[in-house]
Short mmCIF file of N, CA and C in Angstrom, two decimals:
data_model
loop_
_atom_site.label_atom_id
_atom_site.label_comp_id
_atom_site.label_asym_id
_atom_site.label_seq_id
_atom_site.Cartn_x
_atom_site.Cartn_y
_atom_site.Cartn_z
N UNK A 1 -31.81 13.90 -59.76
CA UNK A 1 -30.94 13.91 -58.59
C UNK A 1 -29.49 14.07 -59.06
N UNK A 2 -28.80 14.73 -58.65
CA UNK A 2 -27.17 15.29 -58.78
C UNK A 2 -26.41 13.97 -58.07
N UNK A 3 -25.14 13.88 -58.51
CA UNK A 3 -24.31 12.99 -58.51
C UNK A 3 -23.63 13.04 -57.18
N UNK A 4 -23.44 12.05 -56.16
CA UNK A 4 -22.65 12.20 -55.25
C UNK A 4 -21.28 11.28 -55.23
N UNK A 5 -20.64 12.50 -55.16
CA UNK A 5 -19.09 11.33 -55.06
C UNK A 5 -18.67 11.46 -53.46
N UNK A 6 -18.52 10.46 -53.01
CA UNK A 6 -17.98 9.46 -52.03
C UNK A 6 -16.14 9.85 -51.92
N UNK A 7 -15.77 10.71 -51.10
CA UNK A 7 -14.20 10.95 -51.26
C UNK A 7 -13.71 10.02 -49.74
N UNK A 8 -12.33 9.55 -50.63
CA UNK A 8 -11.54 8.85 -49.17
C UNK A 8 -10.53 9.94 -48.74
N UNK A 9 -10.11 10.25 -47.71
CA UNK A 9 -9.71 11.12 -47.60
C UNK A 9 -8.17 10.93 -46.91
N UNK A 10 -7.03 10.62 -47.46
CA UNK A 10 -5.72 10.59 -46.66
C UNK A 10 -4.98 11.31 -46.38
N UNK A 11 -4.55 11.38 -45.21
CA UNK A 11 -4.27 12.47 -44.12
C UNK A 11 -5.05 12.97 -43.40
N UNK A 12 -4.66 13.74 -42.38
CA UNK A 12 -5.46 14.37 -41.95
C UNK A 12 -5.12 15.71 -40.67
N UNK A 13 -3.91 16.02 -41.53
CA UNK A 13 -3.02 17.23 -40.69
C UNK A 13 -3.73 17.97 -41.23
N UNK A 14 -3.04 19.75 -41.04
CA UNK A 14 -3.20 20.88 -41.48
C UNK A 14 -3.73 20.88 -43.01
N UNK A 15 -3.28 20.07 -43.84
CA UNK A 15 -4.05 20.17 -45.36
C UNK A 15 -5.43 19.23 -45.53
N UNK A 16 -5.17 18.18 -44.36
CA UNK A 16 -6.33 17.23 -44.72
C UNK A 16 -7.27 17.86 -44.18
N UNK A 17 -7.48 18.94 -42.97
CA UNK A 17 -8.59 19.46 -42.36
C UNK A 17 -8.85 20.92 -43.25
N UNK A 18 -7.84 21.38 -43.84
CA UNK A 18 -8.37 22.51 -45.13
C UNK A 18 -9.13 22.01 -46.50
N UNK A 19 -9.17 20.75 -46.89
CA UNK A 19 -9.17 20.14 -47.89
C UNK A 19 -10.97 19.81 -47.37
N UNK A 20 -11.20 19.00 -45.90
CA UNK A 20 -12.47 18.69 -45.68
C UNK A 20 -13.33 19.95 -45.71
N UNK A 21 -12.54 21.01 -44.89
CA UNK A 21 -13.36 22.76 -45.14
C UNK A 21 -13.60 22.72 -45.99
N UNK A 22 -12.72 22.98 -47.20
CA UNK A 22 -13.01 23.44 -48.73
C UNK A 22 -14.76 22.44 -49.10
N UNK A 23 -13.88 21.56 -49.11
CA UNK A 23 -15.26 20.61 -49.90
C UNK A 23 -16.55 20.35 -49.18
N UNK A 24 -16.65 20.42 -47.68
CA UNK A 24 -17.64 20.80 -47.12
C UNK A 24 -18.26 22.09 -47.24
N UNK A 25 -17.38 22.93 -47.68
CA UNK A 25 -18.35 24.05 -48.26
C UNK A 25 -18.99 24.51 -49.34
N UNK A 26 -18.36 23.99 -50.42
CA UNK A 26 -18.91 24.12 -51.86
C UNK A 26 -20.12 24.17 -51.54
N UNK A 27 -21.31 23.57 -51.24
CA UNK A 27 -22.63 23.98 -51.88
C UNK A 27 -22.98 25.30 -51.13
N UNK A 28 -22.61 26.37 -50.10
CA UNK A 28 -22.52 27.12 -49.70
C UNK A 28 -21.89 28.25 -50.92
N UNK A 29 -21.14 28.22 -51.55
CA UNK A 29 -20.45 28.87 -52.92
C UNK A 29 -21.26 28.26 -53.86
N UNK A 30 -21.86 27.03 -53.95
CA UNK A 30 -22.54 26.67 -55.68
C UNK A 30 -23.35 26.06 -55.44
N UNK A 31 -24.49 26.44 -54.88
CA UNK A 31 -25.94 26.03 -54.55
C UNK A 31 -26.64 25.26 -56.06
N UNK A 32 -26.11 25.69 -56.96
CA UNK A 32 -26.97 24.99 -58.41
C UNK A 32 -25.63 23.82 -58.87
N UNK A 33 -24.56 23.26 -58.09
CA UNK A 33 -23.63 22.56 -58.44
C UNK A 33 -24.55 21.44 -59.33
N UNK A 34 -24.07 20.28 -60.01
CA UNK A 34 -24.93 19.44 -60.65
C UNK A 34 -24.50 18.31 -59.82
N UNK A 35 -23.25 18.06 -58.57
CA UNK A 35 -22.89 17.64 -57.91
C UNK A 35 -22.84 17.53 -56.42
N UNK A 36 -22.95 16.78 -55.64
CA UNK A 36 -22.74 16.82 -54.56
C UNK A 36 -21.24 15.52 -54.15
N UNK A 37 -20.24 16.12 -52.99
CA UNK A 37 -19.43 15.77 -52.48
C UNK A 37 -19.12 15.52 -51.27
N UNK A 38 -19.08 13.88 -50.72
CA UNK A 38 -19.47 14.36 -49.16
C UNK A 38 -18.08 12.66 -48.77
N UNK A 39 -17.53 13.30 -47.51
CA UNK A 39 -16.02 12.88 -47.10
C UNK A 39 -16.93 11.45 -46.48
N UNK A 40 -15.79 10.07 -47.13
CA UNK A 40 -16.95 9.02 -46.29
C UNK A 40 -15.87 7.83 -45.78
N UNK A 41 -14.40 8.20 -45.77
CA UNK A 41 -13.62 7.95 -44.93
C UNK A 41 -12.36 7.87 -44.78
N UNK A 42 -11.46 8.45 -43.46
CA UNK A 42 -10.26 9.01 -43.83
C UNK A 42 -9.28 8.01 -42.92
N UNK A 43 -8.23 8.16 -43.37
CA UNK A 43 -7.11 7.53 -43.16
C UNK A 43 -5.83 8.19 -42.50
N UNK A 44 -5.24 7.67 -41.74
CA UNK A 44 -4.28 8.46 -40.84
C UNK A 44 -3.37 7.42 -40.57
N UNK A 45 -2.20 7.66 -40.11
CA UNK A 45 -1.20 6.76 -39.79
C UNK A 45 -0.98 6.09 -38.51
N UNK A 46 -1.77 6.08 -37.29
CA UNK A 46 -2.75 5.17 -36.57
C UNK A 46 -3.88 5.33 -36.54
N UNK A 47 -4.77 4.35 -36.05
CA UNK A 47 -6.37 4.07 -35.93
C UNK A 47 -6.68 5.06 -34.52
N UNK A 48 -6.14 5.37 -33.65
CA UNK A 48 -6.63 6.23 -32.57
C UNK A 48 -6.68 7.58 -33.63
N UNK A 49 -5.96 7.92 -34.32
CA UNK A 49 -6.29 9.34 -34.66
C UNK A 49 -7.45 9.72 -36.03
N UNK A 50 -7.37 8.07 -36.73
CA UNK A 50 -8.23 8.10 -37.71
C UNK A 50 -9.74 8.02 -37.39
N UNK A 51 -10.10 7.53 -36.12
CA UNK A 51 -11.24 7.04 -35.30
C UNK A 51 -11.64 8.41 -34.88
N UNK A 52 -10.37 9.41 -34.13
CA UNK A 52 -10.93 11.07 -33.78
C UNK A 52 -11.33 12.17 -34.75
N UNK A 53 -10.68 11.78 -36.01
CA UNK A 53 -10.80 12.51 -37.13
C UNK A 53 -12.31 12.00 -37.39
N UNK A 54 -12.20 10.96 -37.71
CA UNK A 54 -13.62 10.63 -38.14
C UNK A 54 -14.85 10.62 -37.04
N UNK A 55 -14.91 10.67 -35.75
CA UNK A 55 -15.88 11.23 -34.90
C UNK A 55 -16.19 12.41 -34.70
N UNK A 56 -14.76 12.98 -34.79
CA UNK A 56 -15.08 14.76 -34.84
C UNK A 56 -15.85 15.41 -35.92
N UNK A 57 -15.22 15.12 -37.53
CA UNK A 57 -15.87 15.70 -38.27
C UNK A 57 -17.21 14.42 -39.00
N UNK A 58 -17.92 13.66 -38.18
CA UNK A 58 -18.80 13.29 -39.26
C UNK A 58 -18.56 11.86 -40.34
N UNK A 59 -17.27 11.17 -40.30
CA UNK A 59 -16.64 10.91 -41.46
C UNK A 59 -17.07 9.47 -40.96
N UNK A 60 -17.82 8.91 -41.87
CA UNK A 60 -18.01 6.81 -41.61
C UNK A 60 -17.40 6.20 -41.29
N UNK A 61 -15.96 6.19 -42.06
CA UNK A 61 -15.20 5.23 -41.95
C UNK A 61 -13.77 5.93 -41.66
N UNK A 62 -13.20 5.20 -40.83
CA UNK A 62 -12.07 5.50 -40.17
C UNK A 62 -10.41 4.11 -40.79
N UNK A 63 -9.37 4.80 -40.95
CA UNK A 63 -8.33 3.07 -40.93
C UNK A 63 -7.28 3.86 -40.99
N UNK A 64 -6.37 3.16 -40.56
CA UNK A 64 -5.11 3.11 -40.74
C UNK A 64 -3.99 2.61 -41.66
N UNK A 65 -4.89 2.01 -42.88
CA UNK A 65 -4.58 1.36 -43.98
C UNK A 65 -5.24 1.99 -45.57
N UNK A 66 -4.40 2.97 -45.60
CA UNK A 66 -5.08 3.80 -46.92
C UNK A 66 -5.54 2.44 -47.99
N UNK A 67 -5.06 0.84 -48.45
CA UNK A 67 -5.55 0.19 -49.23
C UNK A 67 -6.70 0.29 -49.05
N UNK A 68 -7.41 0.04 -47.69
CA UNK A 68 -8.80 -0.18 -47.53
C UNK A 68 -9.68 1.01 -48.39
N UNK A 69 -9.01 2.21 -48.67
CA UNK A 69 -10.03 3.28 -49.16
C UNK A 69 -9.62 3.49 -50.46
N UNK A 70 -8.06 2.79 -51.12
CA UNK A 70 -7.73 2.81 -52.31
C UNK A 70 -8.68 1.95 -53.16
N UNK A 71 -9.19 0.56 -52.31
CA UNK A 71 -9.67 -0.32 -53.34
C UNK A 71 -11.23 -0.55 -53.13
N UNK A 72 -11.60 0.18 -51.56
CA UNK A 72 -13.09 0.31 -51.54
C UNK A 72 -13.93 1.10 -53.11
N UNK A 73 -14.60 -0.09 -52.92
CA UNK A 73 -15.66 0.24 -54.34
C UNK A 73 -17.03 1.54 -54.39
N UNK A 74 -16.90 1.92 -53.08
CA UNK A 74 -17.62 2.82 -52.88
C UNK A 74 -17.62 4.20 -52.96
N UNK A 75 -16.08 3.94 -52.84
CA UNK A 75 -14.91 5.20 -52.77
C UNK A 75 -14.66 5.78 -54.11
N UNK A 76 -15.53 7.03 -54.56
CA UNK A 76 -14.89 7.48 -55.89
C UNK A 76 -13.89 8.19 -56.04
N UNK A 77 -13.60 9.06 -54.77
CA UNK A 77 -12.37 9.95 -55.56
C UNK A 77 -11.42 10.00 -53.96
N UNK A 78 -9.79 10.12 -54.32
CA UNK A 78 -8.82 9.35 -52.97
C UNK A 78 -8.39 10.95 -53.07
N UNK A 79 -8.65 11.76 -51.88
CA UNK A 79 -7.93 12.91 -51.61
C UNK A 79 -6.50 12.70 -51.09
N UNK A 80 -5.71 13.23 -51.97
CA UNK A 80 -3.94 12.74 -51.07
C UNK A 80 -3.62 13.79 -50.03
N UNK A 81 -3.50 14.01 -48.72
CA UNK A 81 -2.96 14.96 -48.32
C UNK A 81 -1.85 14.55 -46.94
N UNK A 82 -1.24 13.02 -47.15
CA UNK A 82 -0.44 13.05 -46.69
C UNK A 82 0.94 13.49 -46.92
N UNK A 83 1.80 13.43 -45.89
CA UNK A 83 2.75 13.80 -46.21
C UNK A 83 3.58 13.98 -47.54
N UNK A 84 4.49 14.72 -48.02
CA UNK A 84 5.12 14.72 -49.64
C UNK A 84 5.39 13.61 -49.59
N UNK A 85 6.17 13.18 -49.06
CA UNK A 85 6.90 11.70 -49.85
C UNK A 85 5.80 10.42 -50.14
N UNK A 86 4.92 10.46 -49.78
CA UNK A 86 4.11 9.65 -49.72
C UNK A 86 3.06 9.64 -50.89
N UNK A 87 3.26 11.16 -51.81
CA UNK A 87 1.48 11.79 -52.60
C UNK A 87 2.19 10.42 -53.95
N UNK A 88 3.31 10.35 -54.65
CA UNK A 88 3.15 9.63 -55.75
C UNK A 88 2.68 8.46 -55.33
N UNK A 89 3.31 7.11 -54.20
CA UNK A 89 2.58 5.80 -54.21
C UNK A 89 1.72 5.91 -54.33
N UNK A 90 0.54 6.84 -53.62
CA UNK A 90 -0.76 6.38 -53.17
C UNK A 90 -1.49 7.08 -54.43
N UNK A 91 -0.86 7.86 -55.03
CA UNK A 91 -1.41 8.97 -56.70
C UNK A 91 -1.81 7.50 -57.22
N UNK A 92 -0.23 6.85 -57.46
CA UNK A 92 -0.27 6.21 -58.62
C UNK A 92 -1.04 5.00 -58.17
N UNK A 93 -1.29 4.47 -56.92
CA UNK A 93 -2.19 3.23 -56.74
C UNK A 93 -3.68 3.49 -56.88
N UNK A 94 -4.01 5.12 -56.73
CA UNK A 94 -5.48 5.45 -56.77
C UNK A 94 -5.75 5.35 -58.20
N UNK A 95 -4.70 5.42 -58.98
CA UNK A 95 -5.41 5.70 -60.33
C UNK A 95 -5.68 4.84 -60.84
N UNK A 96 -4.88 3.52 -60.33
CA UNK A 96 -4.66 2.49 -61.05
C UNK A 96 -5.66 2.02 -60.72
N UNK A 97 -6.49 2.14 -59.99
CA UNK A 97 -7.64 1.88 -58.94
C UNK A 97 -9.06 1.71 -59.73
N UNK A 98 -8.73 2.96 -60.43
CA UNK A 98 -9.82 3.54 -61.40
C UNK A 98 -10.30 4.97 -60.13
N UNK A 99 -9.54 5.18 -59.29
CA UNK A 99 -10.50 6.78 -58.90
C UNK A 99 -10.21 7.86 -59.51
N UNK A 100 -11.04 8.68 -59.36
CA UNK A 100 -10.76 10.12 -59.88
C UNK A 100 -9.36 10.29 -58.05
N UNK A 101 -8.47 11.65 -58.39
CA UNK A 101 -7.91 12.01 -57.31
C UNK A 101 -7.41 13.10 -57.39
N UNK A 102 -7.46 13.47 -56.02
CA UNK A 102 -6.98 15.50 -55.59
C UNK A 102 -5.90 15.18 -54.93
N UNK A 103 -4.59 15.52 -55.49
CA UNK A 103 -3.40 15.55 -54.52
C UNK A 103 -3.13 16.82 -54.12
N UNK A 104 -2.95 17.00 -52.64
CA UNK A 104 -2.14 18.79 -52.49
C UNK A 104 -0.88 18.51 -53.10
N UNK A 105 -0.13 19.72 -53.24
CA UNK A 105 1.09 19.70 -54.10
C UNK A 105 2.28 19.63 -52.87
N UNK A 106 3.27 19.08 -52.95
CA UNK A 106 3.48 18.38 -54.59
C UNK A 106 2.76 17.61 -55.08
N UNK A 107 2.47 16.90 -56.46
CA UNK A 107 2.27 16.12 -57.13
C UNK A 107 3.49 14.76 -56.71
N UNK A 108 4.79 15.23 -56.84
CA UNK A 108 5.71 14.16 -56.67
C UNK A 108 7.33 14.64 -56.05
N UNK A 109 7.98 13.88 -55.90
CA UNK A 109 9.57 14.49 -54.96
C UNK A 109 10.03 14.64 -56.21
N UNK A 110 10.62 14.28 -57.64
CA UNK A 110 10.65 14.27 -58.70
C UNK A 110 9.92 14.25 -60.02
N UNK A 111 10.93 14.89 -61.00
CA UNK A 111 10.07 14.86 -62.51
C UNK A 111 9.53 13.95 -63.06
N UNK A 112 10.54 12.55 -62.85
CA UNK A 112 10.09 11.12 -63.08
C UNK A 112 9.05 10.84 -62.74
N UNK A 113 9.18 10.68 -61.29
CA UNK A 113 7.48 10.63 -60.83
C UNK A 113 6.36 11.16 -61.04
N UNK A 114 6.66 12.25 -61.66
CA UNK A 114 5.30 13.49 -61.83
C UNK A 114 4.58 13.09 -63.28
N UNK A 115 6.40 12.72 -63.96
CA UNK A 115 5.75 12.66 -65.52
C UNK A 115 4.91 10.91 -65.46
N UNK A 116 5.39 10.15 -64.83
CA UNK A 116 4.76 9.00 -64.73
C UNK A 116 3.26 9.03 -64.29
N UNK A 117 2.77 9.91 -63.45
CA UNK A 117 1.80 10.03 -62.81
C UNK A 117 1.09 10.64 -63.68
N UNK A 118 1.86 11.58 -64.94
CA UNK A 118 0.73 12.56 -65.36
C UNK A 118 0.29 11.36 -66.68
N UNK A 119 1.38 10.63 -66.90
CA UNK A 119 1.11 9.49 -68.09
C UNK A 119 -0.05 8.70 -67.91
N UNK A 120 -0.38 8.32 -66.29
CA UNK A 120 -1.26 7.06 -66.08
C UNK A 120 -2.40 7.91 -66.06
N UNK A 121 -2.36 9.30 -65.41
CA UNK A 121 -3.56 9.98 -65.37
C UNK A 121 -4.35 10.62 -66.63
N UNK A 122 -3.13 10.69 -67.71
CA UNK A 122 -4.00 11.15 -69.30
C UNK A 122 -4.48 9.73 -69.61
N UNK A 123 -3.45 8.41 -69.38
CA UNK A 123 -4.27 7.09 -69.82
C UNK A 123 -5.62 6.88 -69.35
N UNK A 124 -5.84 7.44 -67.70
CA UNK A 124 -7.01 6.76 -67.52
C UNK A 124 -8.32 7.96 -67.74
N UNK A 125 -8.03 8.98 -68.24
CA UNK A 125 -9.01 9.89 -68.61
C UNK A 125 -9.79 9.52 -69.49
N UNK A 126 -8.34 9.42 -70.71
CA UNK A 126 -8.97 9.14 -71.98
C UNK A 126 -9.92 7.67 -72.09
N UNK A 127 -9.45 6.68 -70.91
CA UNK A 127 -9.88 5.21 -71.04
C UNK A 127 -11.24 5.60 -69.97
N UNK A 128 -11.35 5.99 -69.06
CA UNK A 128 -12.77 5.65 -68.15
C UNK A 128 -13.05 7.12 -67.81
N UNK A 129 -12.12 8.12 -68.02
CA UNK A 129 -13.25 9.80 -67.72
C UNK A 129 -12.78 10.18 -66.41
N UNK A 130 -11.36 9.24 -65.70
CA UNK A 130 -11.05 9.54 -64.94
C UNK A 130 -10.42 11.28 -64.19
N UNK A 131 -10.68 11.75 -63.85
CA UNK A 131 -9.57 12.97 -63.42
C UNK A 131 -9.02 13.06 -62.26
N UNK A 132 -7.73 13.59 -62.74
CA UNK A 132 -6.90 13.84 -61.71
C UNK A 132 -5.88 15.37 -61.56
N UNK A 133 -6.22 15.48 -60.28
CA UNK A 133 -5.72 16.95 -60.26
C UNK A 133 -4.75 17.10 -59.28
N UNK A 134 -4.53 18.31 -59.04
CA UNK A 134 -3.08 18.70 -57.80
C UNK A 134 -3.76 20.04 -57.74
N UNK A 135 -3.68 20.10 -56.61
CA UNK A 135 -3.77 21.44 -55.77
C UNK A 135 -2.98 22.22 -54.84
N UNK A 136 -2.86 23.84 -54.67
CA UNK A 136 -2.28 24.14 -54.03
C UNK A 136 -3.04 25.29 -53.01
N UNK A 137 -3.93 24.55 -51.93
CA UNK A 137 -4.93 24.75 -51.10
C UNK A 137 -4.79 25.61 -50.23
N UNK A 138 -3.53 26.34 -49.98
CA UNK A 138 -3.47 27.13 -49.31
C UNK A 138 -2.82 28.13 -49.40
N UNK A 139 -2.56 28.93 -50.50
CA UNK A 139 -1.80 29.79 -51.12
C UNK A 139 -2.45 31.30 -50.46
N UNK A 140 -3.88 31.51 -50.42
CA UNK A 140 -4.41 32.52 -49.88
C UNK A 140 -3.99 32.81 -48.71
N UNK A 141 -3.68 31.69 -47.55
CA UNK A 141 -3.45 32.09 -46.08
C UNK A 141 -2.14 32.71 -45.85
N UNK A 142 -2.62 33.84 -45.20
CA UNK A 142 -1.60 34.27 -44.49
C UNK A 142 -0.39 34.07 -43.34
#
């Protein structure tokens, strides 16, 4: 049986609903993946919209408190796709977390921040196999 990772998913504007596309489609593109990835709960900046997000598309768990999905143990990997100012706190609390994490880009409002983030993220690779990435998810659209 192939591995399923459990993603929390924060945000849930224009990148957080490209981000659930993307990854809801992979096995559609990689039918022999050795993985499976499936969204199991997202976070929004009130509970009325985190509750619609998560009824509309499917998603378990709903909050208004990204901790709840930073420190849920169930939760392997913290998709960032809130707003910029917001991707380093929640980068650097996921990692610290122990999750793997996908930030859309930016990575950070500054170099400081980026290089700090990229420091904790080579620490926790090399220490638990963690990864962490940045993406830029929508470069194709027109």
């Amino acid at each position: 049986m192939s591995k399923e990772y459990k993603i929390g998913l924060l945000g849930f504007g224009s990148m957080g609903k490209t981000h659930l596309f993307s990854v809801t489609s992979l096995p559609f593109y990689y039918s022999d993946c050795d993985f499976r990835a499936k969204y199991a709960a997202v976070c929004t900046s009130n509970m009325q919209s985190a509750k619609k997000a998560a009824d509309d598309y499917c998603i378990p768990f709903a909050t208004d408190n990204e901790e709840e999905i930073i420190n849920d143990p169930q939760i392997d990997v913290v998709d960032i796709c809130t707003p910029n100012i917001y991707h380093y706190e929640s980068a650097k609390k996921a990692i610290l977390s122990g999750k793997h994490v996908l930030c859309e880009k930016p990575l950070a409002i500054n170099s400081e921040q980026a290089f700090e983030l990229d420091r904790l993220a080579t620490d926790a690779y090399k220490k638990n196999g963690q990864v962490c990435g940045m993406v830029f998810n929508n470069r194709h659209l027109s």
